[in-house]
Amino acid sequence: MSLTELESRIVELGYPAYRARQVWGWAYRQLVSDYAEMINIPPPLRETLATVAPLTMIEPVRTVTADDGETIKSLYRTGDGELLETVLMLYPERATVCVSCQVGCAVGCAFCATGLMGLSRNLNGGEIVAQVVGTMREARTRGRALTNVVMMGMGEPLQNYVETMRFIRIIHDPDGLDLGARRITISTSGIVPKIDALAAEPLQINLAVSLHAPHDEQRSELVPINRRYPIAVLMDSIDRYIAKTGRRVSFEYALMRGINDSEATARDLAALLRNKLCHVNLIPLNPVDVLPFERPDPASIERFAAILRAGGIPTTVRYSRGLDIDAACGQLRAKEEGIRAAS
Ligand code: SAH
Ligand code: SF4
């Protein structure tokens, strides 16, 4: 619920509206996980709220760490037994949480572990908020505050638009988690009508687009939604987004050996993005066990980046966190299912 929804619910229950703000503070400032801890709230209200607005929507199943404790990955179970995953990445200057917005994903990208599962269901806004709250508790035990949120876990946020926006409004609320819009990033495989919808939203959130290839033939193989929204159509929507918001868009590009990492491809990518207000994040592929794609060697990654930069495209190489714990893109959940299947 948003704060306004909570207020009307509490008024309906016969209590003054200011109680909502108190509850909100306990939930999102103190990060309590039980209504019993909200000592200034009347016990009958606490009991009712525990049923109509449960605080724990997802249960932690297990947590694993990597990168000398700087990457913490949590697996959660929803009320109906679905598994989802959330990753906390600690950097010297920031602490970023990567949340899931769906169980599985319907887009089915060729290199993605989540894509292999198909879509089980959308997560609701509360289940996405709960991942941020759980991660904030995790960060707090390490003396850190969460600074950034990226929707780059399982699922396609723009195919779960209503709950994604509900989630963003809740974590953005200044009386609650108070995460600034510029610290929130939505990543999409390119759902064009929803990119237009996002451009019309009043919030200044960041948009990242998973491009992965500069040509339709190859992009359709890697990111099947490209058949519905081909590159020219996608680029037009991004131009509209930039014109409307004035915001720089990032492009994600997972580099795969012998697939999309040639010098010619880098030149074509630079040509496609020339003069666009953008930034490219090159992500050396996280190989998935059962998929045939591999990560290029460091020299070809650097060569690819150099060609983009020479073409005037701001480019960063982002090595994934948590490779040794299958931290990226649906891999922990895949492992948990393997464990369950084997036992
Ligand atoms: N569905 C959204 C957001 C979640 S995926 C999207 O596709 O953008 C977040 C990012 O991880 C995307 O850029 C996606 O293409 C990338 N990704 C998926 N599988 C990967 C893998 N095995 N290695 C590297 N990046 C991967
Ligand atoms: Fe879905 Fe994103 Fe994975 Fe593609 S990369 S299957 S859109 S989660």
Short mmCIF file of C-alpha atoms and ligand atoms in Angstrom, two decimals:
data_model
loop_
_atom_site.label_atom_id
_atom_site.label_comp_id
_atom_site.label_asym_id
_atom_site.label_seq_id
_atom_site.Cartn_x
_atom_site.Cartn_y
_atom_site.Cartn_z
CA MET A 1 0.00 0.00 0.00
CA SER A 2 1.02 3.57 -0.52
CA LEU A 3 0.95 5.84 2.51
CA THR A 4 -2.34 7.34 1.28
CA GLU A 5 -3.87 3.87 0.89
CA LEU A 6 -2.71 2.94 4.37
CA GLU A 7 -4.24 6.15 5.75
CA SER A 8 -7.64 5.42 4.25
CA ARG A 9 -7.50 1.82 5.42
CA ILE A 10 -6.70 2.93 8.97
CA VAL A 11 -9.47 5.54 8.92
CA GLU A 12 -11.91 2.84 7.71
CA LEU A 13 -10.84 0.78 10.70
CA GLY A 14 -11.89 3.68 12.95
CA TYR A 15 -8.47 5.09 13.87
CA PRO A 16 -7.06 8.56 13.15
CA ALA A 17 -5.09 8.97 9.92
CA TYR A 18 -1.86 9.95 11.72
CA ARG A 19 -1.52 6.33 12.87
CA ALA A 20 -0.64 5.47 9.27
CA ARG A 21 2.41 7.69 9.33
CA GLN A 22 3.53 6.09 12.61
CA VAL A 23 3.17 2.58 11.18
CA TRP A 24 4.94 3.71 8.00
CA GLY A 25 7.86 5.00 10.09
CA TRP A 26 8.18 1.71 11.97
CA ALA A 27 8.06 -0.30 8.76
CA TYR A 28 10.34 1.84 6.59
CA ARG A 29 12.53 3.84 9.00
CA GLN A 30 12.99 1.37 11.87
CA LEU A 31 12.62 -1.59 9.48
CA VAL A 32 10.76 -3.68 12.07
CA SER A 33 9.52 -7.03 10.83
CA ASP A 34 6.73 -7.51 13.37
CA TYR A 35 3.77 -5.31 14.31
CA ALA A 36 4.38 -6.31 17.95
CA GLU A 37 7.40 -4.01 17.93
CA MET A 38 5.30 -0.93 17.10
CA ILE A 39 4.87 -0.04 20.74
CA ASN A 40 3.06 3.29 20.26
CA ILE A 41 0.32 1.73 18.10
CA PRO A 42 -2.82 0.42 19.87
CA PRO A 43 -2.58 -3.40 20.07
CA PRO A 44 -5.97 -4.07 18.39
CA LEU A 45 -4.91 -1.96 15.39
CA ARG A 46 -1.61 -3.84 15.24
CA GLU A 47 -3.45 -7.15 15.21
CA THR A 48 -5.83 -6.11 12.45
CA LEU A 49 -3.01 -4.68 10.35
CA ALA A 50 -1.00 -7.88 10.74
CA THR A 51 -3.76 -9.63 8.78
CA VAL A 52 -4.79 -6.93 6.30
CA ALA A 53 -1.29 -5.56 5.66
CA PRO A 54 1.28 -8.25 6.54
CA LEU A 55 4.84 -6.97 6.96
CA THR A 56 6.58 -10.15 5.88
CA MET A 57 5.40 -10.96 2.37
CA ILE A 58 8.44 -13.07 1.52
CA GLU A 59 10.49 -15.42 3.71
CA PRO A 60 14.28 -15.63 3.40
CA VAL A 61 15.38 -19.14 2.34
CA ARG A 62 19.13 -18.67 2.28
CA THR A 63 21.85 -16.09 1.83
CA VAL A 64 25.23 -16.53 0.22
CA THR A 65 28.13 -14.09 -0.02
CA ALA A 66 30.96 -13.59 -2.48
CA ASP A 67 33.60 -11.04 -3.45
CA ASP A 68 35.02 -10.94 0.10
CA GLY A 69 31.60 -10.34 1.57
CA GLU A 70 30.84 -7.38 -0.73
CA THR A 71 28.14 -9.26 -2.64
CA ILE A 72 25.27 -10.77 -0.68
CA LYS A 73 22.64 -12.76 -2.48
CA SER A 74 19.35 -13.72 -0.83
CA LEU A 75 16.85 -16.27 -1.99
CA TYR A 76 13.25 -15.68 -0.81
CA ARG A 77 10.06 -17.70 -0.92
CA THR A 78 6.70 -16.04 -1.56
CA GLY A 79 3.49 -16.93 0.28
CA ASP A 80 2.54 -19.27 -2.56
CA GLY A 81 5.91 -21.03 -2.61
CA GLU A 82 7.60 -19.25 -5.51
CA LEU A 83 11.33 -18.56 -5.27
CA LEU A 84 12.92 -15.24 -6.10
CA GLU A 85 16.28 -13.65 -5.60
CA THR A 86 17.74 -10.32 -4.57
CA VAL A 87 21.37 -9.20 -4.57
CA LEU A 88 23.09 -6.56 -2.44
CA MET A 89 26.31 -5.16 -3.88
CA LEU A 90 28.54 -3.11 -1.59
CA TYR A 91 30.93 -0.62 -3.14
CA PRO A 92 33.09 1.95 -1.34
CA GLU A 93 30.75 4.83 -2.27
CA ARG A 94 27.39 3.13 -2.63
CA ALA A 95 25.32 0.07 -1.79
CA THR A 96 23.06 -1.18 -4.56
CA VAL A 97 20.24 -3.68 -4.40
CA CYS A 98 19.20 -5.62 -7.48
CA VAL A 99 15.54 -6.68 -7.18
CA SER A 100 13.34 -9.15 -9.05
CA CYS A 101 9.96 -8.06 -10.37
CA GLN A 102 8.64 -11.37 -11.71
CA VAL A 103 9.10 -15.06 -10.98
CA GLY A 104 10.75 -16.07 -14.24
CA CYS A 105 10.30 -14.02 -17.40
CA ALA A 106 8.29 -14.37 -20.59
CA VAL A 107 10.80 -12.66 -22.89
CA GLY A 108 13.12 -15.68 -23.06
CA CYS A 109 16.46 -14.13 -23.98
CA ALA A 110 18.82 -16.80 -25.31
CA PHE A 111 21.64 -16.22 -22.78
CA CYS A 112 19.57 -15.61 -19.61
CA ALA A 113 18.93 -18.15 -16.83
CA THR A 114 15.65 -16.44 -15.91
CA GLY A 115 14.50 -16.63 -19.52
CA LEU A 116 14.85 -20.43 -19.39
CA MET A 117 12.16 -20.68 -16.70
CA GLY A 118 9.37 -18.95 -18.58
CA LEU A 119 7.04 -16.74 -16.54
CA SER A 120 5.40 -18.15 -13.39
CA ARG A 121 3.83 -14.89 -12.30
CA ASN A 122 4.24 -11.19 -11.70
CA LEU A 123 5.39 -10.10 -8.26
CA ASN A 124 3.18 -7.50 -6.66
CA GLY A 125 4.52 -4.15 -5.52
CA GLY A 126 4.66 -5.32 -1.90
CA GLU A 127 6.78 -8.34 -2.77
CA ILE A 128 9.22 -6.09 -4.60
CA VAL A 129 9.29 -3.53 -1.75
CA ALA A 130 9.92 -6.41 0.71
CA GLN A 131 13.15 -7.24 -1.15
CA VAL A 132 14.40 -3.69 -0.63
CA VAL A 133 13.41 -3.71 3.05
CA GLY A 134 15.08 -7.12 3.61
CA THR A 135 18.21 -5.84 1.91
CA MET A 136 18.22 -2.65 3.96
CA ARG A 137 18.21 -4.79 7.11
CA GLU A 138 21.07 -6.81 5.64
CA ALA A 139 23.01 -3.61 4.83
CA ARG A 140 22.28 -2.14 8.27
CA THR A 141 23.84 -5.15 10.04
CA ARG A 142 26.99 -4.30 8.09
CA GLY A 143 26.83 -0.64 9.10
CA ARG A 144 25.82 0.43 5.59
CA ALA A 145 22.89 2.34 4.14
CA LEU A 146 21.30 1.34 0.87
CA THR A 147 21.82 4.04 -1.76
CA ASN A 148 20.69 2.60 -5.12
CA VAL A 149 18.04 0.27 -6.52
CA VAL A 150 18.27 -1.49 -9.87
CA MET A 151 15.50 -3.60 -11.38
CA MET A 152 17.92 -6.06 -12.94
CA GLY A 153 17.03 -9.27 -11.15
CA MET A 154 14.51 -11.76 -12.44
CA GLY A 155 11.81 -10.52 -14.77
CA GLU A 156 10.91 -7.75 -17.19
CA PRO A 157 9.73 -4.66 -15.25
CA LEU A 158 7.89 -3.15 -18.21
CA GLN A 159 5.81 -6.34 -18.56
CA ASN A 160 4.74 -5.80 -14.95
CA TYR A 161 4.26 -2.07 -15.31
CA VAL A 162 1.54 -1.33 -12.76
CA GLU A 163 3.27 -3.13 -9.88
CA THR A 164 6.67 -1.77 -10.91
CA MET A 165 5.35 1.79 -10.67
CA ARG A 166 3.58 1.03 -7.40
CA PHE A 167 6.89 -0.31 -6.06
CA ILE A 168 8.79 2.77 -7.19
CA ARG A 169 6.30 5.19 -5.66
CA ILE A 170 6.48 3.37 -2.32
CA ILE A 171 10.29 3.25 -2.07
CA HIS A 172 10.48 6.87 -3.28
CA ASP A 173 8.10 8.19 -0.58
CA PRO A 174 10.03 10.79 1.47
CA ASP A 175 8.31 9.67 4.70
CA GLY A 176 9.42 6.08 4.12
CA LEU A 177 12.47 4.60 2.44
CA ASP A 178 13.03 7.93 0.67
CA LEU A 179 15.09 6.57 -2.23
CA GLY A 180 15.63 9.37 -4.73
CA ALA A 181 14.30 8.75 -8.25
CA ARG A 182 17.77 9.29 -9.69
CA ARG A 183 18.98 6.38 -7.57
CA ILE A 184 16.43 4.01 -9.09
CA THR A 185 17.03 2.25 -12.42
CA ILE A 186 14.59 0.23 -14.51
CA SER A 187 16.17 -2.15 -16.99
CA THR A 188 14.13 -3.34 -19.96
CA SER A 189 14.53 -5.60 -22.97
CA GLY A 190 12.64 -2.94 -24.94
CA ILE A 191 8.86 -2.95 -24.44
CA VAL A 192 8.24 0.09 -26.64
CA PRO A 193 4.71 1.19 -25.56
CA LYS A 194 5.81 1.06 -21.93
CA ILE A 195 8.94 3.11 -22.64
CA ASP A 196 6.51 5.77 -23.86
CA ALA A 197 4.41 5.33 -20.72
CA LEU A 198 7.51 5.70 -18.58
CA ALA A 199 8.48 8.90 -20.39
CA ALA A 200 5.12 10.36 -19.33
CA GLU A 201 5.64 9.54 -15.62
CA PRO A 202 6.53 12.48 -13.39
CA LEU A 203 9.40 10.58 -11.68
CA GLN A 204 12.96 11.11 -12.90
CA ILE A 205 14.10 7.49 -12.73
CA ASN A 206 16.92 6.02 -14.82
CA LEU A 207 16.23 3.87 -17.84
CA ALA A 208 18.57 1.10 -19.01
CA VAL A 209 17.85 -0.74 -22.25
CA SER A 210 19.25 -4.22 -22.92
CA LEU A 211 20.43 -3.95 -26.49
CA HIS A 212 23.01 -6.77 -26.96
CA ALA A 213 23.19 -6.42 -30.76
CA PRO A 214 23.08 -3.57 -33.31
CA HIS A 215 21.32 -5.62 -36.04
CA ASP A 216 17.77 -6.96 -36.06
CA GLU A 217 18.63 -10.45 -37.27
CA GLN A 218 20.98 -11.08 -34.39
CA ARG A 219 19.01 -9.17 -31.78
CA SER A 220 15.90 -11.19 -32.60
CA GLU A 221 17.88 -14.37 -31.89
CA LEU A 222 19.22 -13.07 -28.57
CA VAL A 223 16.26 -10.97 -27.36
CA PRO A 224 13.11 -12.42 -28.98
CA ILE A 225 10.94 -9.37 -28.16
CA ASN A 226 12.94 -7.68 -30.94
CA ARG A 227 10.64 -9.39 -33.44
CA ARG A 228 7.77 -7.33 -32.08
CA TYR A 229 9.75 -4.12 -31.44
CA PRO A 230 12.69 -4.07 -33.85
CA ILE A 231 15.71 -1.85 -33.35
CA ALA A 232 14.47 1.12 -35.42
CA VAL A 233 11.17 1.18 -33.51
CA LEU A 234 13.00 0.81 -30.19
CA MET A 235 15.43 3.61 -31.04
CA ASP A 236 12.55 5.92 -31.98
CA SER A 237 10.92 5.32 -28.60
CA ILE A 238 14.25 6.00 -26.86
CA ASP A 239 14.63 9.25 -28.82
CA ARG A 240 11.14 10.26 -27.68
CA TYR A 241 12.06 9.31 -24.10
CA ILE A 242 15.23 11.43 -24.21
CA ALA A 243 13.44 14.37 -25.85
CA LYS A 244 10.71 14.28 -23.23
CA THR A 245 12.81 13.67 -20.10
CA GLY A 246 16.19 15.13 -21.04
CA ARG A 247 17.72 12.09 -19.34
CA ARG A 248 20.66 10.02 -20.50
CA VAL A 249 19.71 6.42 -21.29
CA SER A 250 22.08 3.50 -20.64
CA PHE A 251 22.42 0.59 -23.00
CA GLU A 252 23.41 -2.78 -21.63
CA TYR A 253 25.37 -5.04 -23.91
CA ALA A 254 26.28 -8.55 -22.75
CA LEU A 255 29.44 -9.50 -24.61
CA MET A 256 29.45 -13.07 -25.92
CA ARG A 257 32.47 -14.64 -27.51
CA GLY A 258 32.15 -15.09 -31.27
CA ILE A 259 28.53 -13.86 -31.19
CA ASN A 260 28.39 -10.09 -30.76
CA ASP A 261 31.97 -9.14 -29.89
CA SER A 262 33.64 -8.51 -33.27
CA GLU A 263 35.27 -5.22 -34.22
CA ALA A 264 32.78 -4.76 -37.07
CA THR A 265 29.89 -5.19 -34.61
CA ALA A 266 31.46 -2.60 -32.30
CA ARG A 267 31.67 -0.13 -35.19
CA ASP A 268 28.04 -0.77 -36.13
CA LEU A 269 26.98 -0.28 -32.53
CA ALA A 270 28.87 3.01 -32.36
CA ALA A 271 27.14 4.13 -35.57
CA LEU A 272 23.71 3.16 -34.23
CA LEU A 273 24.20 5.16 -31.03
CA ARG A 274 26.05 8.14 -32.47
CA ASN A 275 24.73 11.50 -31.22
CA LYS A 276 22.35 9.89 -28.77
CA LEU A 277 22.33 11.07 -25.13
CA CYS A 278 23.46 7.67 -23.86
CA HIS A 279 26.03 5.54 -22.13
CA VAL A 280 26.97 1.92 -22.84
CA ASN A 281 27.56 -0.67 -20.14
CA LEU A 282 29.42 -3.63 -21.54
CA ILE A 283 28.71 -6.69 -19.40
CA PRO A 284 31.08 -9.60 -20.08
CA LEU A 285 28.65 -12.53 -20.16
CA ASN A 286 27.94 -14.55 -17.02
CA PRO A 287 27.98 -18.01 -18.55
CA VAL A 288 24.94 -20.15 -17.67
CA ASP A 289 25.72 -23.89 -17.30
CA VAL A 290 23.21 -25.24 -19.78
CA LEU A 291 23.60 -22.49 -22.39
CA PRO A 292 26.25 -22.44 -25.12
CA PHE A 293 27.38 -18.80 -24.74
CA GLU A 294 30.82 -17.83 -23.43
CA ARG A 295 32.55 -14.74 -22.16
CA PRO A 296 35.16 -13.18 -24.49
CA ASP A 297 38.76 -12.84 -23.31
CA PRO A 298 39.71 -9.56 -21.62
CA ALA A 299 41.64 -8.28 -24.65
CA SER A 300 38.61 -8.49 -26.96
CA ILE A 301 36.42 -6.89 -24.32
CA GLU A 302 38.82 -3.94 -24.09
CA ARG A 303 39.10 -3.73 -27.88
CA PHE A 304 35.31 -3.58 -28.19
CA ALA A 305 35.14 -0.85 -25.55
CA ALA A 306 37.93 1.12 -27.25
CA ILE A 307 36.08 1.13 -30.59
CA LEU A 308 32.93 2.49 -28.94
CA ARG A 309 34.89 5.19 -27.12
CA ALA A 310 36.72 6.15 -30.32
CA GLY A 311 33.26 6.49 -31.90
CA GLY A 312 32.33 9.01 -29.21
CA ILE A 313 30.16 6.69 -27.11
CA PRO A 314 30.74 6.88 -23.32
CA THR A 315 31.41 3.26 -22.37
CA THR A 316 32.02 1.34 -19.13
CA VAL A 317 32.95 -2.32 -18.77
CA ARG A 318 30.97 -3.79 -15.87
CA TYR A 319 32.23 -7.09 -14.59
CA SER A 320 29.42 -8.88 -12.79
CA ARG A 321 29.54 -9.38 -9.09
CA GLY A 322 29.14 -12.77 -7.46
CA LEU A 323 30.19 -15.07 -10.30
CA ASP A 324 31.28 -17.80 -7.89
CA ILE A 325 27.86 -17.88 -6.21
CA ASP A 326 25.81 -17.84 -9.42
CA ALA A 327 24.73 -14.37 -8.40
CA ALA A 328 23.45 -13.05 -11.66
CA CYS A 329 20.23 -13.30 -13.52
CA GLY A 330 18.24 -16.20 -12.09
CA GLN A 331 21.19 -18.43 -11.41
CA LEU A 332 20.77 -18.90 -7.65
CA ARG A 333 17.17 -19.88 -8.04
CA ALA A 334 18.13 -22.30 -10.79
CA LYS A 335 20.63 -23.89 -8.41
CA GLU A 336 18.11 -24.13 -5.57
CA GLU A 337 15.71 -25.93 -7.88
CA GLY A 338 18.52 -28.30 -8.87
CA ILE A 339 19.14 -29.01 -5.18
CA ARG A 340 15.44 -29.61 -4.58
CA ALA A 341 15.17 -31.86 -7.62
CA ALA A 342 18.17 -33.89 -6.48
CA SER A 343 17.00 -34.37 -2.89
N1 SAH B 1 14.44 -8.03 -17.98
C1 SAH B 1 15.21 -6.84 -17.87
C2 SAH B 1 15.90 -6.69 -16.53
C3 SAH B 1 16.49 -7.91 -15.91
S1 SAH B 1 17.89 -8.60 -16.70
C4 SAH B 1 16.21 -6.74 -19.00
O1 SAH B 1 16.38 -7.71 -19.72
O2 SAH B 1 16.77 -5.67 -19.16
C5 SAH B 1 19.19 -7.45 -16.28
C6 SAH B 1 20.34 -7.44 -17.28
O3 SAH B 1 21.10 -8.66 -17.19
C7 SAH B 1 19.87 -7.33 -18.72
O4 SAH B 1 20.67 -6.40 -19.42
C8 SAH B 1 20.12 -8.73 -19.23
O5 SAH B 1 20.23 -8.77 -20.62
C9 SAH B 1 21.38 -9.10 -18.51
N2 SAH B 1 21.68 -10.54 -18.50
C10 SAH B 1 20.82 -11.59 -18.48
N3 SAH B 1 21.49 -12.75 -18.49
C11 SAH B 1 22.81 -12.44 -18.48
C12 SAH B 1 24.00 -13.21 -18.48
N4 SAH B 1 23.97 -14.53 -18.47
N5 SAH B 1 25.18 -12.54 -18.48
C13 SAH B 1 25.22 -11.18 -18.49
N6 SAH B 1 24.12 -10.40 -18.48
C14 SAH B 1 22.94 -11.02 -18.50
FE1 SF4 B 2 13.77 -11.60 -19.21
FE2 SF4 B 2 15.67 -9.73 -18.99
FE3 SF4 B 2 16.29 -12.36 -18.84
FE4 SF4 B 2 15.55 -11.30 -21.17
S1 SF4 B 2 17.40 -10.79 -19.98
S2 SF4 B 2 14.82 -13.23 -20.31
S3 SF4 B 2 14.04 -9.81 -20.53
S4 SF4 B 2 15.05 -11.20 -17.42
#
